Coordinates of C-alpha atoms and ligand atoms in Angstrom, one line a residue:
M287 CA 5.0 7.8 -7.7
N288 CA 1.4 7.1 -8.7
L289 CA 0.4 10.7 -8.2
E290 CA -2.2 12.3 -10.4
G291 CA -0.6 14.6 -12.9
E292 CA 2.9 13.3 -12.1
A293 CA 4.1 12.7 -15.7
S294 CA 7.6 11.6 -14.8
T295 CA 8.4 8.0 -15.7
V296 CA 10.0 7.4 -12.2
G297 CA 8.1 4.6 -10.5
W298 CA 6.6 3.5 -13.8
A299 CA 9.2 3.0 -16.6
R300 CA 12.1 3.2 -14.2
W301 CA 12.6 2.6 -10.5
G302 CA 14.3 5.9 -9.7
A303 CA 16.2 9.0 -10.9
G304 CA 18.0 12.0 -9.6
T305 CA 20.5 11.6 -6.7
N306 CA 19.5 7.9 -6.2
A307 CA 20.1 6.9 -9.9
K308 CA 23.1 4.6 -10.5
T309 CA 25.4 4.3 -13.4
L310 CA 27.2 1.1 -14.2
P311 CA 30.8 1.0 -13.2
D312 CA 33.1 1.2 -16.3
T313 CA 34.4 -2.3 -15.7
A314 CA 30.9 -3.6 -15.6
S315 CA 30.0 -1.8 -18.8
T316 CA 33.1 -3.2 -20.5
L317 CA 32.3 -6.7 -19.2
L318 CA 28.7 -6.5 -20.4
A319 CA 29.8 -5.3 -23.8
Q320 CA 32.2 -8.2 -24.1
V321 CA 29.8 -10.9 -23.0
L322 CA 26.4 -9.6 -24.4
D323 CA 25.3 -8.4 -27.8
L324 CA 24.0 -4.9 -26.8
A325 CA 22.6 -2.1 -28.9
P326 CA 21.2 1.2 -27.6
P327 CA 17.5 0.7 -26.7
P328 CA 14.7 2.7 -28.3
P329 CA 13.9 6.0 -26.6
V330 CA 11.4 5.9 -23.6
V331 CA 8.0 7.1 -24.6
P332 CA 7.0 9.9 -22.1
L333 CA 4.2 9.0 -19.8
A334 CA 2.1 11.9 -21.0
E335 CA 2.2 10.5 -24.5
V336 CA 1.1 6.9 -23.6
A337 CA -2.0 5.8 -25.4
V338 CA -4.8 4.8 -23.0
A339 CA -8.4 4.6 -24.2
D340 CA -11.0 6.8 -22.7
C341 CA -12.7 5.6 -19.5
A342 CA -15.5 3.3 -20.5
L343 CA -17.4 3.2 -17.2
D344 CA -20.9 4.5 -17.6
G345 CA -22.3 7.5 -15.7
A346 CA -24.3 5.3 -13.2
V347 CA -21.1 3.6 -11.9
L348 CA -19.0 6.7 -11.8
G349 CA -21.8 8.7 -10.2
A350 CA -22.2 6.0 -7.4
L351 CA -18.4 6.0 -6.9
R352 CA -18.2 9.8 -6.8
R353 CA -21.0 10.0 -4.2
A354 CA -19.3 7.3 -2.1
L355 CA -15.7 8.7 -2.2
G356 CA -16.1 12.4 -3.2
P357 CA -15.4 13.4 -6.8
D358 CA -11.7 14.2 -6.1
N359 CA -11.1 10.5 -5.2
V360 CA -12.3 9.0 -8.5
L361 CA -9.6 9.7 -11.0
T362 CA -10.1 9.0 -14.7
T363 CA -7.2 10.8 -16.3
R364 CA -4.9 8.9 -18.7
V365 CA -1.8 9.5 -16.5
A366 CA -3.4 8.2 -13.3
R367 CA -4.8 5.2 -15.1
A368 CA -1.6 4.4 -16.9
R369 CA 0.3 4.6 -13.6
H370 CA -2.0 2.0 -12.0
G371 CA -2.0 -0.4 -15.0
S372 CA 0.7 -2.8 -13.9
G373 CA 3.6 -3.5 -11.5
M374 CA 7.4 -3.2 -11.8
S375 CA 8.7 -6.4 -13.3
T376 CA 11.2 -5.9 -16.1
P377 CA 8.5 -6.8 -18.8
D378 CA 6.2 -4.2 -17.1
L379 CA 9.0 -1.6 -17.3
L380 CA 9.8 -2.5 -20.9
R381 CA 6.1 -2.2 -21.9
H382 CA 6.0 1.2 -20.2
R383 CA 9.2 2.3 -22.0
Q384 CA 7.5 1.4 -25.2
G385 CA 4.4 3.4 -24.2
R386 CA 2.1 0.4 -23.7
V387 CA -0.2 -0.2 -20.8
P388 CA -2.3 -3.2 -21.9
A389 CA -4.4 -3.4 -18.7
A390 CA -5.0 0.2 -17.6
P391 CA -7.9 0.5 -15.1
Q392 CA -11.0 2.5 -16.1
A393 CA -10.6 4.6 -13.0
V394 CA -8.4 5.0 -9.9
L395 CA -10.3 5.1 -6.7
R396 CA -8.8 6.6 -3.5
P397 CA -10.8 5.5 -0.4
G398 CA -10.1 7.4 2.8
D399 CA -11.2 4.7 5.3
H400 CA -12.4 1.1 5.7
A401 CA -16.1 2.1 5.2
E402 CA -15.3 3.6 1.8
V403 CA -13.5 0.4 0.8
L404 CA -16.7 -1.5 1.7
S405 CA -18.7 1.0 -0.4
I406 CA -16.5 0.5 -3.4
L407 CA -16.9 -3.3 -3.1
D408 CA -20.6 -3.0 -2.8
I409 CA -20.9 -0.7 -5.9
C410 CA -18.5 -2.7 -8.0
S411 CA -20.3 -6.0 -7.1
R412 CA -23.6 -4.5 -8.1
F413 CA -22.3 -3.1 -11.4
G414 CA -20.0 -6.0 -12.2
V415 CA -16.8 -4.0 -12.3
A416 CA -13.6 -5.8 -11.3
V417 CA -11.5 -4.3 -8.4
V418 CA -7.7 -4.4 -8.1
P419 CA -6.3 -3.3 -4.8
F420 CA -3.2 -1.2 -5.4
G421 CA -0.5 -0.6 -2.7
G422 CA 2.9 0.5 -3.9
G423 CA 2.6 -1.0 -7.3
T424 CA 5.8 -3.0 -7.0
S425 CA 4.4 -6.4 -7.9
V426 CA 6.8 -8.3 -10.1
V427 CA 4.5 -11.2 -10.9
G428 CA 1.6 -9.5 -12.7
G429 CA -0.4 -9.1 -9.5
L430 CA -2.0 -5.8 -10.7
T431 CA -3.0 -7.0 -14.2
P432 CA -6.3 -8.9 -13.9
S433 CA -8.0 -10.8 -16.7
A434 CA -11.0 -8.5 -16.6
T435 CA -11.3 -6.0 -19.3
R436 CA -13.3 -3.5 -17.2
H437 CA -11.7 -2.9 -13.8
V438 CA -10.9 -0.1 -11.3
A439 CA -7.7 0.2 -9.2
V440 CA -8.2 0.9 -5.5
D441 CA -5.2 2.9 -4.5
L442 CA -4.8 2.6 -0.7
G443 CA -2.5 5.6 -0.5
R444 CA -4.9 7.6 1.7
L445 CA -4.9 4.9 4.3
N446 CA -1.5 5.9 5.5
G447 CA -1.7 6.3 9.3
L448 CA -0.3 4.6 12.4
V449 CA -3.6 3.5 14.2
A450 CA -2.2 2.4 17.5
V451 CA 1.0 1.3 19.3
D452 CA 0.8 -1.1 22.3
P453 CA 4.3 -0.9 23.7
L454 CA 3.6 -3.4 26.5
S455 CA 2.5 -6.1 24.0
R456 CA 4.9 -4.8 21.4
T457 CA 2.4 -4.6 18.6
A458 CA 1.4 -1.7 16.3
T459 CA -1.6 -1.4 14.0
L460 CA -0.8 0.3 10.7
Q461 CA -3.1 1.3 7.8
A462 CA -2.6 -0.8 4.7
G463 CA -1.5 2.0 2.3
L464 CA 1.5 3.2 4.5
R465 CA 4.7 2.9 2.5
A466 CA 7.5 1.1 4.4
P467 CA 9.8 4.2 5.0
R468 CA 6.9 6.2 6.5
A469 CA 5.8 3.2 8.6
A470 CA 9.4 2.9 9.9
E471 CA 9.5 6.7 10.7
L472 CA 6.2 6.5 12.6
L473 CA 7.3 3.4 14.6
A474 CA 10.7 5.0 15.3
E475 CA 9.0 7.9 17.0
H476 CA 7.8 5.3 19.6
G477 CA 11.2 3.7 19.7
F478 CA 10.2 0.6 17.7
T479 CA 10.9 -1.1 14.4
M480 CA 9.2 -3.9 12.4
G481 CA 12.6 -4.9 10.9
H482 CA 11.0 -5.5 7.5
V483 CA 13.4 -4.2 4.8
P484 CA 12.7 -5.7 1.4
Q485 CA 14.5 -4.3 -1.6
S486 CA 11.3 -2.7 -2.7
Y487 CA 11.3 -0.8 0.6
E488 CA 11.1 2.7 -0.9
Y489 CA 7.7 2.2 -2.5
A490 CA 5.9 -1.0 -1.2
T491 CA 3.1 -0.8 1.4
I492 CA 2.1 -2.6 4.6
G493 CA -1.0 -4.0 2.9
G494 CA 1.1 -5.2 -0.1
F495 CA 3.5 -6.9 2.2
A496 CA 0.7 -8.8 3.9
A497 CA -1.2 -9.6 0.6
T498 CA 2.0 -11.1 -0.9
R499 CA 3.7 -12.6 2.1
S500 CA 6.8 -10.5 1.6
S501 CA 10.2 -11.2 3.1
G502 CA 12.9 -8.6 3.8
Q503 CA 16.7 -8.5 3.9
A504 CA 16.7 -8.9 7.7
S505 CA 14.4 -11.9 7.7
A506 CA 17.0 -14.1 9.5
G507 CA 16.6 -12.0 12.6
Y508 CA 13.1 -10.5 12.3
G509 CA 11.3 -13.2 10.3
R510 CA 9.1 -12.9 7.2
F511 CA 6.3 -10.3 7.1
D512 CA 3.7 -13.0 7.6
D513 CA 5.6 -14.0 10.8
M514 CA 5.2 -10.4 12.1
V515 CA 1.4 -10.1 11.5
T516 CA -0.7 -10.6 14.5
A517 CA -4.0 -9.3 13.2
L518 CA -5.7 -8.1 10.0
T519 CA -8.8 -6.1 9.1
I520 CA -10.2 -7.1 5.7
A521 CA -13.0 -5.5 3.7
T522 CA -14.8 -8.2 1.6
P523 CA -17.8 -7.9 -0.7
R524 CA -19.7 -9.8 2.1
G525 CA -18.6 -7.4 4.9
T526 CA -15.7 -7.0 7.3
I527 CA -13.5 -9.8 8.7
R528 CA -11.1 -9.2 11.5
T529 CA -8.6 -12.0 12.3
G530 CA -6.0 -12.3 15.1
R531 CA -7.6 -11.8 18.5
A532 CA -4.8 -13.1 20.8
P533 CA -1.0 -13.7 20.5
A534 CA -1.8 -17.4 20.0
S535 CA -5.0 -19.3 19.7
A536 CA -6.3 -22.9 19.4
A537 CA -9.7 -21.6 18.3
G538 CA -9.9 -23.4 15.0
P539 CA -7.8 -22.8 11.9
D540 CA -5.8 -19.6 11.8
L541 CA -7.8 -17.4 9.4
R542 CA -5.0 -14.8 9.2
H543 CA -3.3 -17.3 6.9
L544 CA -6.2 -17.4 4.5
F545 CA -5.7 -13.6 3.8
L546 CA -1.9 -13.4 4.1
G547 CA -0.8 -14.1 0.6
S548 CA -4.3 -13.8 -0.8
E549 CA -3.1 -11.1 -3.2
G550 CA -6.3 -9.1 -3.2
T551 CA -8.5 -12.0 -4.4
L552 CA -10.5 -12.5 -1.2
G553 CA -10.7 -8.9 0.1
V554 CA -9.0 -5.6 0.6
I555 CA -6.7 -5.5 3.7
T556 CA -7.3 -2.1 5.3
D557 CA -5.1 -2.4 8.4
V558 CA -2.5 -4.8 9.7
T559 CA -1.3 -5.3 13.3
V560 CA 2.3 -6.3 13.5
R561 CA 4.7 -7.4 16.2
I562 CA 7.3 -4.7 16.8
R563 CA 10.7 -4.7 18.4
P564 CA 12.8 -2.0 20.1
L565 CA 15.0 0.0 17.7
P566 CA 18.4 -1.7 17.8
A567 CA 21.0 0.2 19.7
R568 CA 23.8 -1.3 17.6
S569 CA 24.3 -2.8 14.2
H570 CA 27.4 -4.5 12.7
Y571 CA 27.9 -5.9 9.2
E572 CA 30.8 -7.9 8.0
G573 CA 31.9 -10.0 5.0
W574 CA 33.3 -13.5 4.8
R575 CA 34.7 -15.6 1.9
F576 CA 34.2 -19.3 1.3
A577 CA 36.1 -21.4 -1.2
S578 CA 32.8 -22.6 -2.8
F579 CA 29.0 -22.1 -2.7
A580 CA 28.8 -25.6 -1.2
D581 CA 31.1 -24.7 1.7
G582 CA 29.2 -21.5 2.3
L583 CA 25.9 -23.4 2.3
H584 CA 27.2 -25.7 5.1
A585 CA 28.1 -22.6 7.2
V586 CA 24.8 -20.8 6.6
R587 CA 22.8 -24.0 7.4
S588 CA 24.8 -24.4 10.6
L589 CA 23.9 -20.9 11.7
A590 CA 20.3 -21.3 10.7
Q591 CA 19.9 -24.6 12.5
D592 CA 22.1 -24.4 15.5
G593 CA 22.7 -20.6 15.9
P594 CA 23.7 -18.1 16.7
R595 CA 21.6 -16.5 14.0
P596 CA 22.6 -13.1 12.5
T597 CA 19.9 -10.6 11.6
V598 CA 21.0 -10.5 8.0
L599 CA 22.6 -13.6 6.4
R600 CA 23.3 -13.8 2.7
L601 CA 25.6 -16.0 0.6
S602 CA 26.4 -15.3 -3.0
D603 CA 27.3 -18.0 -5.4
E604 CA 30.6 -17.9 -7.4
A605 CA 29.0 -16.0 -10.3
E606 CA 27.4 -13.4 -8.2
T607 CA 30.6 -13.0 -6.1
M608 CA 32.6 -12.5 -9.3
I609 CA 30.2 -9.9 -10.7
G610 CA 30.0 -8.2 -7.3
A611 CA 33.7 -7.9 -7.2
T612 CA 33.9 -6.4 -10.7
G613 CA 35.1 -2.9 -10.3
S614 CA 36.1 -3.2 -6.7
G615 CA 39.6 -4.5 -7.4
R616 CA 38.9 -7.6 -5.4
S617 CA 39.3 -10.9 -7.2
D618 CA 39.7 -13.5 -4.4
G619 CA 37.3 -15.9 -6.1
G620 CA 35.0 -18.2 -4.1
C621 CA 31.8 -17.0 -2.6
Q622 CA 31.0 -14.0 -0.4
L623 CA 28.9 -14.1 2.7
I624 CA 27.4 -11.1 4.4
A625 CA 26.4 -11.3 8.1
G626 CA 24.6 -8.4 9.7
Y627 CA 23.8 -8.1 13.4
E628 CA 21.3 -5.7 15.1
G629 CA 20.4 -5.5 18.7
A630 CA 21.3 -4.1 22.1
D631 CA 24.7 -5.7 22.4
V632 CA 25.7 -7.6 19.2
R633 CA 29.3 -8.4 20.1
P634 CA 28.8 -11.8 21.8
T635 CA 26.7 -12.9 18.8
V636 CA 29.2 -11.6 16.3
E637 CA 32.0 -13.5 18.0
A638 CA 30.1 -16.7 18.4
A639 CA 28.9 -16.7 14.8
A640 CA 32.4 -15.9 13.6
A641 CA 33.6 -19.1 15.4
V642 CA 31.0 -21.1 13.5
L643 CA 31.9 -19.5 10.1
A644 CA 35.6 -20.0 10.6
A645 CA 35.0 -23.6 11.6
H646 CA 33.4 -24.1 8.2
G647 CA 36.3 -22.7 6.4
G648 CA 35.2 -19.0 6.2
V649 CA 37.8 -16.3 5.9
P650 CA 36.9 -13.0 7.4
L651 CA 36.8 -10.0 4.9
G652 CA 36.2 -7.4 7.6
E653 CA 33.7 -4.8 8.4
E654 CA 34.2 -2.7 5.3
S655 CA 32.8 -5.3 2.9
G656 CA 29.7 -5.7 5.2
R657 CA 29.3 -1.9 5.4
Q658 CA 29.6 -1.7 1.6
W659 CA 26.7 -4.2 1.3
A660 CA 24.7 -2.1 3.8
R661 CA 25.4 1.1 1.9
H662 CA 24.3 -0.4 -1.4
R663 CA 21.4 -2.6 -0.1
F664 CA 18.8 -0.7 -2.2
D665 CA 20.9 -0.3 -5.4
A666 CA 19.7 -3.3 -7.4
P667 CA 16.5 -1.7 -8.9
Y668 CA 18.5 1.4 -9.8
L669 CA 21.1 -0.8 -11.5
R670 CA 18.3 -2.5 -13.4
D671 CA 17.4 1.0 -14.7
A672 CA 21.0 1.5 -15.8
L673 CA 21.1 -1.9 -17.5
L674 CA 17.9 -1.3 -19.4
D675 CA 19.3 2.2 -20.4
A676 CA 22.4 0.4 -21.7
G677 CA 20.3 -1.9 -23.8
A678 CA 20.6 -5.0 -21.6
F679 CA 17.9 -7.1 -20.1
A680 CA 17.9 -7.9 -16.3
E681 CA 15.3 -9.8 -14.3
T682 CA 15.1 -12.1 -11.2
V683 CA 13.7 -15.5 -10.3
E684 CA 13.2 -16.7 -6.8
T685 CA 12.3 -19.9 -5.0
A686 CA 12.8 -21.8 -1.7
A687 CA 13.7 -25.4 -1.0
Y688 CA 14.7 -27.7 1.9
W689 CA 18.4 -27.8 2.6
S690 CA 18.7 -31.3 1.2
A691 CA 17.4 -30.2 -2.2
L692 CA 19.0 -26.7 -2.3
P693 CA 22.2 -27.5 -4.3
E694 CA 20.2 -29.4 -6.9
V695 CA 17.6 -26.6 -7.2
H696 CA 20.5 -24.0 -7.7
D697 CA 22.0 -26.1 -10.4
R698 CA 18.8 -27.0 -12.2
V699 CA 17.4 -23.5 -12.3
R700 CA 20.7 -22.1 -13.5
Q701 CA 21.0 -24.7 -16.2
A702 CA 17.4 -24.1 -17.3
I703 CA 17.9 -20.4 -17.7
L704 CA 21.2 -20.8 -19.5
G705 CA 19.6 -23.4 -21.8
A706 CA 16.8 -21.0 -22.6
L707 CA 19.2 -18.1 -23.3
P708 CA 21.9 -20.0 -25.2
D709 CA 23.6 -17.0 -26.9
A710 CA 24.9 -15.5 -23.6
A711 CA 23.5 -14.8 -20.2
L712 CA 24.9 -14.1 -16.8
V713 CA 23.0 -16.1 -14.1
L714 CA 23.9 -15.0 -10.6
A715 CA 22.4 -16.4 -7.4
H716 CA 22.3 -15.9 -3.6
V717 CA 20.7 -17.3 -0.5
S718 CA 19.2 -14.5 1.6
H719 CA 16.4 -16.0 3.7
V720 CA 17.2 -18.9 5.9
Y721 CA 15.1 -21.3 8.0
E722 CA 16.0 -24.3 10.1
T723 CA 14.7 -26.5 7.4
G724 CA 15.8 -24.7 4.2
A725 CA 16.4 -21.4 2.5
S726 CA 15.4 -19.3 -0.5
L727 CA 17.4 -19.0 -3.7
Y728 CA 17.3 -15.7 -5.6
F729 CA 18.6 -15.6 -9.2
T730 CA 19.5 -12.5 -11.2
V731 CA 19.6 -12.9 -14.9
I732 CA 21.4 -10.4 -17.2
C733 CA 21.3 -11.0 -20.9
S734 CA 20.9 -9.3 -24.3
P735 CA 17.3 -8.4 -25.1
G736 CA 17.0 -10.0 -28.5
S737 CA 14.4 -8.7 -30.9
D738 CA 11.5 -9.4 -28.5
P739 CA 12.8 -9.3 -25.0
I740 CA 9.4 -9.8 -23.3
E741 CA 8.7 -13.0 -25.2
R742 CA 12.3 -14.2 -24.8
W743 CA 12.1 -13.7 -21.1
R744 CA 8.6 -15.4 -21.0
R745 CA 10.2 -18.5 -22.4
A746 CA 13.3 -18.4 -20.1
K747 CA 11.1 -17.8 -17.0
A748 CA 8.9 -20.7 -18.0
A749 CA 12.0 -22.9 -18.3
A750 CA 13.1 -21.7 -14.8
S751 CA 9.7 -22.3 -13.4
D752 CA 9.5 -25.8 -14.8
A753 CA 12.9 -26.5 -13.3
I754 CA 11.8 -25.2 -9.9
A755 CA 8.7 -27.5 -10.0
A756 CA 10.7 -30.5 -11.2
A757 CA 13.2 -30.0 -8.4
G758 CA 10.5 -30.0 -5.8
A759 CA 10.9 -26.3 -4.8
T760 CA 8.2 -23.7 -4.5
I761 CA 7.2 -21.4 -7.3
S762 CA 7.7 -18.3 -5.0
H763 CA 9.4 -17.7 -1.8
H764 CA 8.4 -14.0 -1.5
H765 CA 7.2 -12.4 -4.8
G766 CA 3.9 -14.2 -4.8
V767 CA 1.8 -15.8 -7.5
G768 CA 0.0 -13.0 -9.5
T769 CA -0.8 -14.1 -13.0
D770 CA 2.8 -15.1 -13.9
H771 CA 3.1 -18.0 -11.5
R772 CA -0.6 -19.1 -11.5
A773 CA -0.2 -22.3 -13.6
W774 CA 2.8 -23.5 -11.5
Y775 CA 1.0 -22.6 -8.3
A776 CA -2.0 -24.7 -9.3
A777 CA 0.3 -27.7 -10.0
E778 CA 2.1 -27.1 -6.7
I779 CA -1.1 -27.2 -4.5
G780 CA -3.1 -29.7 -6.5
D781 CA -6.7 -30.0 -7.8
V782 CA -8.4 -30.3 -4.4
A783 CA -6.7 -27.3 -3.0
V784 CA -7.5 -25.3 -6.2
D785 CA -11.2 -26.2 -5.7
L786 CA -11.0 -25.1 -2.1
L787 CA -9.5 -21.7 -3.0
R788 CA -12.2 -21.2 -5.6
A789 CA -14.9 -22.2 -3.1
V790 CA -13.6 -19.7 -0.5
K791 CA -13.4 -17.0 -3.2
Q792 CA -17.0 -17.7 -4.3
Q793 CA -18.2 -17.3 -0.7
L794 CA -16.4 -14.0 0.0
D795 CA -16.7 -12.5 -3.5
P796 CA -19.9 -14.0 -5.1
A797 CA -19.7 -11.5 -8.1
G798 CA -16.1 -12.5 -8.7
I799 CA -14.9 -8.9 -8.8
L800 CA -11.7 -9.1 -6.8
N801 CA -8.5 -9.5 -8.8
P802 CA -10.0 -12.0 -11.4
G803 CA -7.3 -14.1 -13.0
I804 CA -4.7 -13.4 -10.2
L805 CA -3.6 -16.2 -7.8
V806 CA -6.7 -18.3 -8.0
P807 CA -6.4 -20.8 -10.9
Ligands
FAD82 C1 12.8 -3.8 -7.4 C2 11.9 -4.7 -6.6 C3 12.5 -5.4 -5.5 C4 11.7 -6.2 -4.7 N1 12.2 -6.8 -3.6 C5 11.4 -7.6 -2.8 C6 11.9 -8.1 -1.6 O1 13.1 -7.9 -1.3 N2 11.1 -8.9 -0.9 C7 9.8 -9.1 -1.2 O2 9.1 -9.8 -0.5 N3 9.3 -8.6 -2.4 C8 10.1 -7.8 -3.2 N4 9.5 -7.3 -4.3 C9 8.2 -7.6 -4.7 C10 7.1 -6.6 -4.1 O3 7.7 -5.4 -3.7 C11 6.3 -7.2 -3.1 O4 5.5 -8.2 -3.6 C12 5.5 -6.2 -2.2 O5 5.2 -7.0 -1.1 C13 4.3 -5.7 -2.8 O6 3.9 -4.5 -2.1 P1 3.1 -3.3 -2.8 O7 2.6 -2.5 -1.7 O8 3.9 -2.7 -3.8 O9 1.9 -4.1 -3.5 P2 1.3 -4.0 -4.9 O10 2.4 -4.3 -5.9 O11 0.6 -2.8 -5.1 O12 0.3 -5.3 -4.9 C14 0.8 -6.6 -4.9 C15 -0.5 -7.5 -4.8 O13 -1.1 -7.4 -3.6 C16 -2.4 -6.9 -3.8 N5 -2.6 -5.9 -2.7 C17 -1.9 -4.8 -2.5 N6 -2.4 -4.1 -1.4 C18 -3.4 -4.8 -1.0 C19 -4.3 -4.7 0.1 N7 -4.2 -3.6 1.0 N8 -5.3 -5.6 0.3 C20 -5.4 -6.7 -0.5 N9 -4.6 -6.9 -1.6 C21 -3.6 -6.0 -1.8 C22 -2.5 -6.3 -5.2 O14 -3.8 -6.4 -5.8 C23 -1.5 -7.2 -5.9 O15 -2.1 -8.4 -6.3 C24 10.3 -6.5 -5.1 C25 9.8 -5.8 -6.2 C26 10.6 -4.9 -7.0 C27 10.0 -4.2 -8.1

């Protein structure tokens, strides 16, 4: 994806194709046709036919950039610019399918090292050109569509090396543009893993994970990405910052946390040092069933607070369990839980956790249901393609809350979405990231598109976001803020914190070139 001259719509108007593509099971298609009012969607406009205005940067800017990076690394073709114009939310995919890229960059820059990133920031600060760091392009919150009309995308794809491994300290330094699968391969050659496996794994990058505080499917065991980061190198318009000198420090506030989640507004992350762990010798996945979501939540909370903690722990609500069972022949009702274990010897943990789950009313479903989840763990974005191809609309909403508030958040967000899509919508939810004090909630919404699906979803998402705020939950557990969540983020942190963020940005980025309109209210 994102390659110059690559005119396929994969990674742009759809997540994937070829052998990985998924078709909807017949039973699911029948169910959708019964519940939703679907019509065949308009044909997808080929990428090569998408209208993108000519590059409007003047010769002085382009000349300076070409001298700094080499002419081959300053791309101004329509296809390259269209591919770097937004992320991969469903509204992004729908705009792409319609042949629209409202915020295409003027040029795509491909720096080869940290010094070249500094040069870009210097040139763009002098000429007043906005800069959008671009990792895997998987943002689902408008994190790649700045408010600026004249901007360049800085594609970090050439910063794709493993810089160093310290097996004794169990750390590795990875360049920011490394995609997750390649990072995993490079670490595996040394016998290690990060254990970071988000659903966007195939495309997303190390720098993107740090910039958005990503969280992966195995977060119960390995932690969130921000838990893994021990050090960062950041290029800012004012120069280089390196944070994270020791495994722990009392030397003032921890500046790593200023840049983790900064979404490209304070600087460009060029390398990330992460904690690594030995590749697990064994893995084991299994399924459990609980009579209700409430019962399942008690069990999950017990494991999260008192242990033993699986590596993967996810609990689907009744609706998600029912839809997941469609086509499998299972119709046990209740809620499905998946527990996954990775490590040197997982058996004692599996048995101890099984005792806890059974004590909370869980009924074992066996290894096959766990293995089935593992086999299909990356399917959802391909199924979204299939749903869009079938004329349906599918998108997600996520949040996190303390255990005491979680049932109410689940209920209020569901009701808000159903209220905003009154004709018919499926709202499915699961818990997939757990903490001692609370957990995330991840909602999948499938509905008919209506005459203007993007506007319809904007209203439904706003209703969901208002419900999240009213219930005291956070506007994002792992997708980030981007442009879509900015207003709710400002309300969540308050006026004083908003001023603080603006002041920090003003210091690091005096010309205001870095991701204007993203994150910082
Ligand atoms: C189908 C799908 C499934 C997803 N599943 C998950 C999931 O399971 N868990 C999860 O956490 N997220 C998930 N996401 C969201 C997304 O993948 C994450 O936000 C990811 O961390 C972004 O990585 P990226 O490399 O694609 O960044 P991009 O999308 O390219 O960029 C994201 C933001 O970070 C900034 N940025 C990128 N690289 C840098 C850098 N080096 N320095 C400074 N700023 C930078 C960009 O300017 C932008 O604002 C999913 C998205 C999709 C489309």
